[in-house]
mmCIF file with all atom_site columns, C-alpha atoms in Angstrom:
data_model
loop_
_atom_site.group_PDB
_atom_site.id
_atom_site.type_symbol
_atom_site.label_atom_id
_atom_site.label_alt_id
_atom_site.label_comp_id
_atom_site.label_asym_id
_atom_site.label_entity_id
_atom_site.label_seq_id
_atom_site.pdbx_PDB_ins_code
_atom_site.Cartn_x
_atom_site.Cartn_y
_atom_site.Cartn_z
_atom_site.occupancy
_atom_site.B_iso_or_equiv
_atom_site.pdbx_formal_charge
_atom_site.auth_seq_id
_atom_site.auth_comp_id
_atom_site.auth_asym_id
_atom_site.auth_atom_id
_atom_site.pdbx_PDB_model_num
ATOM 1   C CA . UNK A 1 1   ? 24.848  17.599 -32.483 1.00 44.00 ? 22  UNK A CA 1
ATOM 2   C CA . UNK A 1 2   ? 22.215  19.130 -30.920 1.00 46.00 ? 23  UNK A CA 1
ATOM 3   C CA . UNK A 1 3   ? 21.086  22.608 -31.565 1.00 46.00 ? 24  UNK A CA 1
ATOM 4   C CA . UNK A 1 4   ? 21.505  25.192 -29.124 1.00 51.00 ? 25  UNK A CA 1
ATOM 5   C CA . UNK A 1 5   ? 18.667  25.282 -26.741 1.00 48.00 ? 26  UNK A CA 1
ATOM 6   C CA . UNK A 1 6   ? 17.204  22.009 -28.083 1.00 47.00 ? 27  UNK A CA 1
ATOM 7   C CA . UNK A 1 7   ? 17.442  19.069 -26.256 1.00 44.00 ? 28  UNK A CA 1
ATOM 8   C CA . UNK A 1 8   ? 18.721  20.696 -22.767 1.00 50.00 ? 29  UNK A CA 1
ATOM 9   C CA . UNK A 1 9   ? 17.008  19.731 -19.996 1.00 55.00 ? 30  UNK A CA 1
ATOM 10  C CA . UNK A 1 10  ? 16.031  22.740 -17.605 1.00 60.00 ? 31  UNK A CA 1
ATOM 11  C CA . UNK A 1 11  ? 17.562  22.485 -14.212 1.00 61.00 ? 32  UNK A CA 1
ATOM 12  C CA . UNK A 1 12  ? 16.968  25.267 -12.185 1.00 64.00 ? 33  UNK A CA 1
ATOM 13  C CA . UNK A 1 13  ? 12.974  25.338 -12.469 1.00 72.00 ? 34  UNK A CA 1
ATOM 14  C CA . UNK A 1 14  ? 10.783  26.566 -9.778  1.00 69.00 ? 35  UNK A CA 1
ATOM 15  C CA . UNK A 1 15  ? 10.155  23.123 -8.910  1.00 72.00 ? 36  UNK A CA 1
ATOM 16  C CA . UNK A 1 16  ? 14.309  22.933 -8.322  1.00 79.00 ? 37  UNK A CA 1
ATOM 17  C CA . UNK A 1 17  ? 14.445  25.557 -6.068  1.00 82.00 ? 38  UNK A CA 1
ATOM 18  C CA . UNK A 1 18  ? 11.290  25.251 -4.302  1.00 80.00 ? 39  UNK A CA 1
ATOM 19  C CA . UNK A 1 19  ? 13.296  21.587 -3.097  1.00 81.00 ? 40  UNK A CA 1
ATOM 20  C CA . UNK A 1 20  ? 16.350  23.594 -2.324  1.00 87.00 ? 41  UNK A CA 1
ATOM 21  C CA . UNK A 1 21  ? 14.978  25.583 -0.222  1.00 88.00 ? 42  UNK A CA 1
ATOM 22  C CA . UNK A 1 22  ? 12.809  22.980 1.552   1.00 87.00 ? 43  UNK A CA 1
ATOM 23  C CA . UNK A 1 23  ? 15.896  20.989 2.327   1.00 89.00 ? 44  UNK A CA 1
ATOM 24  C CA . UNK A 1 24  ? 18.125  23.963 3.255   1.00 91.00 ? 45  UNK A CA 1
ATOM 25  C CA . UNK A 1 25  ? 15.407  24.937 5.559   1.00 90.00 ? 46  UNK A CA 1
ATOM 26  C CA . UNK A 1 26  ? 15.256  21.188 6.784   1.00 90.00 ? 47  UNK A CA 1
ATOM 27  C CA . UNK A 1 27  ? 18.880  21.196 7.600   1.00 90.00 ? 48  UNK A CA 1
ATOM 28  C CA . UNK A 1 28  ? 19.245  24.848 9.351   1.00 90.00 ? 49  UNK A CA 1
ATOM 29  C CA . UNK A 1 29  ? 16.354  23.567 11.504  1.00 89.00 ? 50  UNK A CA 1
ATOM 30  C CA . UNK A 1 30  ? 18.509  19.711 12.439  1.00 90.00 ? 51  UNK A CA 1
ATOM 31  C CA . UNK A 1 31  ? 22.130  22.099 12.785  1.00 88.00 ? 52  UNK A CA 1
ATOM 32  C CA . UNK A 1 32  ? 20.449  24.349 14.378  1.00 84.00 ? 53  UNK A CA 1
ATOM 33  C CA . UNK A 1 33  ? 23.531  27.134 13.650  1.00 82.00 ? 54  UNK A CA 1
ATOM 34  C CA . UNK A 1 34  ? 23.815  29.793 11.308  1.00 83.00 ? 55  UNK A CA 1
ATOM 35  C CA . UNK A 1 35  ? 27.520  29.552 11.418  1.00 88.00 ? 56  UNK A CA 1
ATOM 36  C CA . UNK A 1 36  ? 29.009  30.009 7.809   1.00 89.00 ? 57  UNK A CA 1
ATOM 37  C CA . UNK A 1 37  ? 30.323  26.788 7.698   1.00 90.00 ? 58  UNK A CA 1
ATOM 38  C CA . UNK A 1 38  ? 26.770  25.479 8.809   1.00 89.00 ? 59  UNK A CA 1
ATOM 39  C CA . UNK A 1 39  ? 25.155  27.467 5.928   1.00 91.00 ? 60  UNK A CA 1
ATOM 40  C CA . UNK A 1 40  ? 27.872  26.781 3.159   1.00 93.00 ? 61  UNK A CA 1
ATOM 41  C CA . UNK A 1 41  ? 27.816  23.515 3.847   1.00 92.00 ? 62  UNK A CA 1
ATOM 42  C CA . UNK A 1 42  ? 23.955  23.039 3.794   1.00 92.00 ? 63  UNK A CA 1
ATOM 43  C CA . UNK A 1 43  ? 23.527  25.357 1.072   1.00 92.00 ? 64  UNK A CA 1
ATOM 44  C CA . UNK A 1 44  ? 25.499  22.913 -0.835  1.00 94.00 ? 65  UNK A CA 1
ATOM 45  C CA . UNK A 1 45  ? 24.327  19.664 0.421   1.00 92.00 ? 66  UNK A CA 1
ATOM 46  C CA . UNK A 1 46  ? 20.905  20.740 -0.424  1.00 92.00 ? 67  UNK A CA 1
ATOM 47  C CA . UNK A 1 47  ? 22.160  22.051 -4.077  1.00 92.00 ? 68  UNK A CA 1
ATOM 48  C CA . UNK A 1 48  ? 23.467  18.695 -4.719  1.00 91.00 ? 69  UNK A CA 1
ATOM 49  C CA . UNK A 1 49  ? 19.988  16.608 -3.382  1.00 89.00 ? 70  UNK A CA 1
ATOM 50  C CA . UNK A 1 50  ? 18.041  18.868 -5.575  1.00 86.00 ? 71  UNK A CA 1
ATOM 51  C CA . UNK A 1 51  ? 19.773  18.931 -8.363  1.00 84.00 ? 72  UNK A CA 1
ATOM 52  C CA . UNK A 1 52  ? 19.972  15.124 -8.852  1.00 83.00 ? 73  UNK A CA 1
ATOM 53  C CA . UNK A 1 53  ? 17.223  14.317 -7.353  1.00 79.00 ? 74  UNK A CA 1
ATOM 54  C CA . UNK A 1 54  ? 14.431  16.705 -8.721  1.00 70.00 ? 75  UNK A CA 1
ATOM 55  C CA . UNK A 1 55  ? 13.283  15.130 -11.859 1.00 69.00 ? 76  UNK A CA 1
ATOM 56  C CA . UNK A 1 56  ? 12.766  12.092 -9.440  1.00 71.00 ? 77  UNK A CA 1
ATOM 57  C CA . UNK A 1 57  ? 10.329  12.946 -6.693  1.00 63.00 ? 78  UNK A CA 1
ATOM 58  C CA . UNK A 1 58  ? 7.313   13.958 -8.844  1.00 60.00 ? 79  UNK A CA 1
ATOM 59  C CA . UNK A 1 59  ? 6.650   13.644 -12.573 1.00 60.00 ? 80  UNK A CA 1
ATOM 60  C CA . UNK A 1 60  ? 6.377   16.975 -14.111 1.00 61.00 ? 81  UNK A CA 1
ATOM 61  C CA . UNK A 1 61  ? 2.596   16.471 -15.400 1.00 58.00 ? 82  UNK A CA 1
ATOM 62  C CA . UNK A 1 62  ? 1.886   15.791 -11.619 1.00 59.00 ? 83  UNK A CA 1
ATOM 63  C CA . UNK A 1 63  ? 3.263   19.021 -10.116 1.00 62.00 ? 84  UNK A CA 1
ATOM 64  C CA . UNK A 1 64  ? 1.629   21.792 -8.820  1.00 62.00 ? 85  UNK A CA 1
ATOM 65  C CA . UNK A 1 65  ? 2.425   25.261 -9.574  1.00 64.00 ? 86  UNK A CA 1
ATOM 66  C CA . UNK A 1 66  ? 4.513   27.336 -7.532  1.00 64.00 ? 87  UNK A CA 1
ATOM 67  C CA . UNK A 1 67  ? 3.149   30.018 -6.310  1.00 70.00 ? 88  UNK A CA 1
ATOM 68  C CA . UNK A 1 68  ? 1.665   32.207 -3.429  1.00 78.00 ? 89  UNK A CA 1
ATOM 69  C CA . UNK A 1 69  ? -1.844  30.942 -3.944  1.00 80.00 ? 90  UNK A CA 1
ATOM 70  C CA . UNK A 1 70  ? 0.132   26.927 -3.719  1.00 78.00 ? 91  UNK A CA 1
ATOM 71  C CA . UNK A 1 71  ? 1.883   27.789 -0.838  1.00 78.00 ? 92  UNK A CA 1
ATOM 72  C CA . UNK A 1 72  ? -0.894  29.146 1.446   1.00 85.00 ? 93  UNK A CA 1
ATOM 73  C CA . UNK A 1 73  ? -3.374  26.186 0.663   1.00 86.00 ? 94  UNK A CA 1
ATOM 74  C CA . UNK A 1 74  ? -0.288  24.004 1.514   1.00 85.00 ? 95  UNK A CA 1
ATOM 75  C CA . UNK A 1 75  ? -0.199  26.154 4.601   1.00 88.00 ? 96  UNK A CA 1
ATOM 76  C CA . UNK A 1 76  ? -3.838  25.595 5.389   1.00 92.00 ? 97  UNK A CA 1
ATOM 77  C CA . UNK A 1 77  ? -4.118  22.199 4.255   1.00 91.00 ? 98  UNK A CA 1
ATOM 78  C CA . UNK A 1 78  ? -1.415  21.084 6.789   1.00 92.00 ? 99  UNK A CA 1
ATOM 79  C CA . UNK A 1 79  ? -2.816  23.564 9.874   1.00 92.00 ? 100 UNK A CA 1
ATOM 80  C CA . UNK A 1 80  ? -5.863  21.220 9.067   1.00 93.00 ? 101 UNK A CA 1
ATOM 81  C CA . UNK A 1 81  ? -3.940  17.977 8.709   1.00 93.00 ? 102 UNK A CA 1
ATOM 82  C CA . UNK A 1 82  ? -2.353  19.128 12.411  1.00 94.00 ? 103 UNK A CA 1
ATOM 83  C CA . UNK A 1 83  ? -5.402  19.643 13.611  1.00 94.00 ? 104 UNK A CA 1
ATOM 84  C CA . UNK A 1 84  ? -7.540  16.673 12.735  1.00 92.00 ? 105 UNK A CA 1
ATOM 85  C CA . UNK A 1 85  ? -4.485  14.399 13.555  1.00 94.00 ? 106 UNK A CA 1
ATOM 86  C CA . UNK A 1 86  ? -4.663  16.455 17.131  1.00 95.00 ? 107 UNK A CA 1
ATOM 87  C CA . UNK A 1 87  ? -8.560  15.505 17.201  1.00 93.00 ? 108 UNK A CA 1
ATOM 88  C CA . UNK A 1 88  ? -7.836  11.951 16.277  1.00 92.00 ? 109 UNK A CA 1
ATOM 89  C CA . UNK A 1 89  ? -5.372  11.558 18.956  1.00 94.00 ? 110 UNK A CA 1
ATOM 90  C CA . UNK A 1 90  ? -7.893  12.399 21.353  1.00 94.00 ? 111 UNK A CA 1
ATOM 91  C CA . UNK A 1 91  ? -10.911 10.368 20.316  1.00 91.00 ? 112 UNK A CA 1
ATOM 92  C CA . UNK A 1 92  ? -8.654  7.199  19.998  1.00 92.00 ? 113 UNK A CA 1
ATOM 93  C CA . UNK A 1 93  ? -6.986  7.814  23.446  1.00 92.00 ? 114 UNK A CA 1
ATOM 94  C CA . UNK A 1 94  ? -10.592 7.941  24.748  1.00 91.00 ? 115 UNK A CA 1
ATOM 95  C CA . UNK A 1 95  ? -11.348 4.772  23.230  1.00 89.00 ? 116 UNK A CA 1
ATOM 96  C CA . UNK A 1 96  ? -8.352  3.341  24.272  1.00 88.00 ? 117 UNK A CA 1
ATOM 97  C CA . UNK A 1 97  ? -8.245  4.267  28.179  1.00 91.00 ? 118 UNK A CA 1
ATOM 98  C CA . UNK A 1 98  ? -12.199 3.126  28.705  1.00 88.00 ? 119 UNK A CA 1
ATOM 99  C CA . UNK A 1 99  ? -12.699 -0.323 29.934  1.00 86.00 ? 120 UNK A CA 1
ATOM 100 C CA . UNK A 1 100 ? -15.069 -2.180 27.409  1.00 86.00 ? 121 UNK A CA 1
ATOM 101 C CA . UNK A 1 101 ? -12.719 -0.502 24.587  1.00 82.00 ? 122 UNK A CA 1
ATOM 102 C CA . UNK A 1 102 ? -15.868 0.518  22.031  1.00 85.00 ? 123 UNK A CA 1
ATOM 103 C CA . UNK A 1 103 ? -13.703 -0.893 18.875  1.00 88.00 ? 124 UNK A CA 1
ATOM 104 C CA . UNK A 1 104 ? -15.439 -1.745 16.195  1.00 88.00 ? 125 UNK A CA 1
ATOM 105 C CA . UNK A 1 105 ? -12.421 -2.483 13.214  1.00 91.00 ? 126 UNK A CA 1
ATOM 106 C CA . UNK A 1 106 ? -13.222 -2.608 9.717   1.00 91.00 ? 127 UNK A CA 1
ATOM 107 C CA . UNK A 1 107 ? -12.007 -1.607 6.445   1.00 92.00 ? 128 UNK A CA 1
ATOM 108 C CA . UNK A 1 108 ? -13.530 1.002  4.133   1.00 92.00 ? 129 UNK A CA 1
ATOM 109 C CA . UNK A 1 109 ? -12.920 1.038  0.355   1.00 93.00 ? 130 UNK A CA 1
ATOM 110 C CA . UNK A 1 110 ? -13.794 4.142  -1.481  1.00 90.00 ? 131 UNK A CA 1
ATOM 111 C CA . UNK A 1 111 ? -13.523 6.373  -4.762  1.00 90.00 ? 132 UNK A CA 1
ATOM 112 C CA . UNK A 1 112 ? -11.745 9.790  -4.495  1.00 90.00 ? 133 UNK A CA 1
ATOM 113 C CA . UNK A 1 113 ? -12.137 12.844 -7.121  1.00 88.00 ? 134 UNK A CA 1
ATOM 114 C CA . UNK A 1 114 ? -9.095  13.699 -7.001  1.00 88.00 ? 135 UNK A CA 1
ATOM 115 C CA . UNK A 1 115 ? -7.133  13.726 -10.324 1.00 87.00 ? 136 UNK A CA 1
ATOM 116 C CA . UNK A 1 116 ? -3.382  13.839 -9.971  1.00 84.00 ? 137 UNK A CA 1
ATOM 117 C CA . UNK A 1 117 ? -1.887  11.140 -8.535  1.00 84.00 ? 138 UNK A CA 1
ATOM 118 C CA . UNK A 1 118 ? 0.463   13.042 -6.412  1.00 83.00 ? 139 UNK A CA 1
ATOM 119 C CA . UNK A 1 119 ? -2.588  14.680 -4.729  1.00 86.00 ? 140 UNK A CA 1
ATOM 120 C CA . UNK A 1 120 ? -4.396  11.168 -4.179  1.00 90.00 ? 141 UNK A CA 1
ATOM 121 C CA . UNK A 1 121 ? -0.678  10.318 -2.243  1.00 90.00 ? 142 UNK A CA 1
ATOM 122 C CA . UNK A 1 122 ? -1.492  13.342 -0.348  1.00 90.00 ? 143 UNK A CA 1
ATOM 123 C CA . UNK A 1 123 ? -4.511  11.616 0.772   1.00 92.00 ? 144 UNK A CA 1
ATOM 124 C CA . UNK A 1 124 ? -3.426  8.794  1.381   1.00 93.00 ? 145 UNK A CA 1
ATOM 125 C CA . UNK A 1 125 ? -0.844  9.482  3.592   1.00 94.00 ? 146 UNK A CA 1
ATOM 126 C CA . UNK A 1 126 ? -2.533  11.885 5.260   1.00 93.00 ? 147 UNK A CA 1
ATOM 127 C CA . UNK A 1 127 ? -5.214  9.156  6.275   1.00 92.00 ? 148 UNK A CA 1
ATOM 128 C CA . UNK A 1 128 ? -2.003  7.170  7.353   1.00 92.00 ? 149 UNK A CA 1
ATOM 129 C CA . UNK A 1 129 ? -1.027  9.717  9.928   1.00 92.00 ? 150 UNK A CA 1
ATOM 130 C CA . UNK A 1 130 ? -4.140  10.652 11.442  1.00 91.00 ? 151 UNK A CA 1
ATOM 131 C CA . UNK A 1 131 ? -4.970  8.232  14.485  1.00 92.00 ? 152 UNK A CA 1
ATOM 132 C CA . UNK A 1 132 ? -7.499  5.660  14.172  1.00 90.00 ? 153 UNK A CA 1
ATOM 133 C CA . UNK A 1 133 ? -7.089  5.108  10.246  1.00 92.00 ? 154 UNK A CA 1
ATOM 134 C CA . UNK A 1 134 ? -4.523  3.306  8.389   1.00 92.00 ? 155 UNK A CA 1
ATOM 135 C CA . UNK A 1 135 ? -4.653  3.262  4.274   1.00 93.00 ? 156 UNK A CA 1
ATOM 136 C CA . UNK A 1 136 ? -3.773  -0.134 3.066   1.00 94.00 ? 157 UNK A CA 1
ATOM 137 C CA . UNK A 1 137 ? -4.260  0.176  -0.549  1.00 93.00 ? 158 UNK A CA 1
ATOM 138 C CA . UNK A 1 138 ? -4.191  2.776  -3.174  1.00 93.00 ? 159 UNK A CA 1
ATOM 139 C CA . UNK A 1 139 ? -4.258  1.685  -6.800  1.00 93.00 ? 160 UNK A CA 1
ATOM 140 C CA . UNK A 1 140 ? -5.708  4.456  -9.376  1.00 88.00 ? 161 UNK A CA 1
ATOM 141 C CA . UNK A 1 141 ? -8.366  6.774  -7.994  1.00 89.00 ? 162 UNK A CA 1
ATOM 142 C CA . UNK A 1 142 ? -9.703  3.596  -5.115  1.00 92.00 ? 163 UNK A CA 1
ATOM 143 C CA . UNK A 1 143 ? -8.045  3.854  -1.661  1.00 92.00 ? 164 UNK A CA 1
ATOM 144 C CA . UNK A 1 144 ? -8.326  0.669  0.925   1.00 93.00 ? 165 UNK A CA 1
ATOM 145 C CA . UNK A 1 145 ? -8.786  1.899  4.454   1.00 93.00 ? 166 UNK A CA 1
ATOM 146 C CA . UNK A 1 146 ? -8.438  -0.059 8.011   1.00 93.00 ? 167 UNK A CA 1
ATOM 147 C CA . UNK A 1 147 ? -10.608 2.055  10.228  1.00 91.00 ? 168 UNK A CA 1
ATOM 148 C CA . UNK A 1 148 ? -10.434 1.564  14.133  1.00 91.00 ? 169 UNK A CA 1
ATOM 149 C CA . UNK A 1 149 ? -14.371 2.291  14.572  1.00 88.00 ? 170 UNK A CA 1
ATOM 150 C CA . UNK A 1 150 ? -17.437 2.215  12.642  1.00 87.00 ? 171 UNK A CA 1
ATOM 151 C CA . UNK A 1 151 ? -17.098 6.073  12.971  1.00 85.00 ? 172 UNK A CA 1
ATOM 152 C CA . UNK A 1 152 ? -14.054 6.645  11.394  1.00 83.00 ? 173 UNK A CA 1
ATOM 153 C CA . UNK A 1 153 ? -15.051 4.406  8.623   1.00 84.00 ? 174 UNK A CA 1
ATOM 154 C CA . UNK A 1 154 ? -18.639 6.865  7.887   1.00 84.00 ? 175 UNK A CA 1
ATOM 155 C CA . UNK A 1 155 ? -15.795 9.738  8.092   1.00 85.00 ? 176 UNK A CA 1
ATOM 156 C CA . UNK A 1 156 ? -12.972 8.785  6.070   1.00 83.00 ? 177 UNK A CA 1
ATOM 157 C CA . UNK A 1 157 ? -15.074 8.033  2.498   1.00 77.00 ? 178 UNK A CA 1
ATOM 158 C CA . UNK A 1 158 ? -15.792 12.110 2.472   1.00 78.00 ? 179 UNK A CA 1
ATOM 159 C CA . UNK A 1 159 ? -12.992 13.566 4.434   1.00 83.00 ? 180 UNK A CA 1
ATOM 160 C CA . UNK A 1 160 ? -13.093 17.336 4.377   1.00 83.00 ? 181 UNK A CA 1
ATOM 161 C CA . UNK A 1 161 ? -9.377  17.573 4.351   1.00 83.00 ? 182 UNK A CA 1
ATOM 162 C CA . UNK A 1 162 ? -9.928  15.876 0.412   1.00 83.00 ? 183 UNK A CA 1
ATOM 163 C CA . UNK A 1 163 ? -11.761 18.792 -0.684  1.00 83.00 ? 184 UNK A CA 1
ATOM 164 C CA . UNK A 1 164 ? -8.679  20.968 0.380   1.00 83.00 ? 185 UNK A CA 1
ATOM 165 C CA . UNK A 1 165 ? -6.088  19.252 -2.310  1.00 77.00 ? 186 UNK A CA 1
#
């Protein structure tokens, strides 16, 4: 028998209800009611997610603290994100809708700095979703990049939205 306090796992971390509330907030925005049975209901739907689900998502040497500094560089790091996948969006459209279509499609492999895994994920995906730039491989600290232009490929290997994670 275990003593008391000794082997229990913790359940209701920060970590815990920092997920709650990201799915509660995630299903009040889909229901789009505040209705009581609306809330109940996704108050405990999102209990039940994070509480058997939280120890899965990220390892807890790979999580960031929560806090107000966190949540306002997550704040500004995805303003950013929206912004350079806006800026993409644009460029490629140009290239796109011109006649000769100036493509020039390569792939870029390159070293980040960043430490924690989940933050090279980050990355990652974040090259994913901004136009122009697909990642194709990410094993340990090297990410494989398909690149739509020569461009993009000179931009991606020092990405200012890297220094931000």
């Amino acid at each position: 028998m275990a003593p008391p306090g000794g082997n229990k796992r913790k359940i209701h971390t920060p970590s815990f209800w920092g997920l709650f509330l990201i799915l509660f907030a995630f299903w009040l925005l889909i229901t789009g009611s505040v209705h009581y049975h609306y809330l109940l209901g996704g108050a405990l739907c999102a209990y039940l997610v994070a509480r058997f689900n939280n120890s899965l998502l990220i390892l807890p040497q790979e999580r960031f603290a929560v806090n107000f500094k966190t949540a306002m560089k997550a704040v500004f790091y995805l303003g950013n994100l929206i912004a350079a996948v806006f800026m993409s969006g644009i460029d490629v459209a140009r290239i796109v809708l011109q006649r000769e279509m100036p493509i020039s499609p390569c792939i870029v492999k390159f070293t980040t700095s960043l430490d924690k895994t989940v933050s090279r994920v980050i990355l990652a995906n974040s090259i994913t979703l901004t136009p122009g730039t697909l990642t194709i491989g990410l094993e340990g600290d090297s990410l494989t990049v398909h690149c739509l232009t020569r461009e993009n490929a000179l931009e991606v290997s020092n990405w200012y939205l890297e220094k931000e994670l």
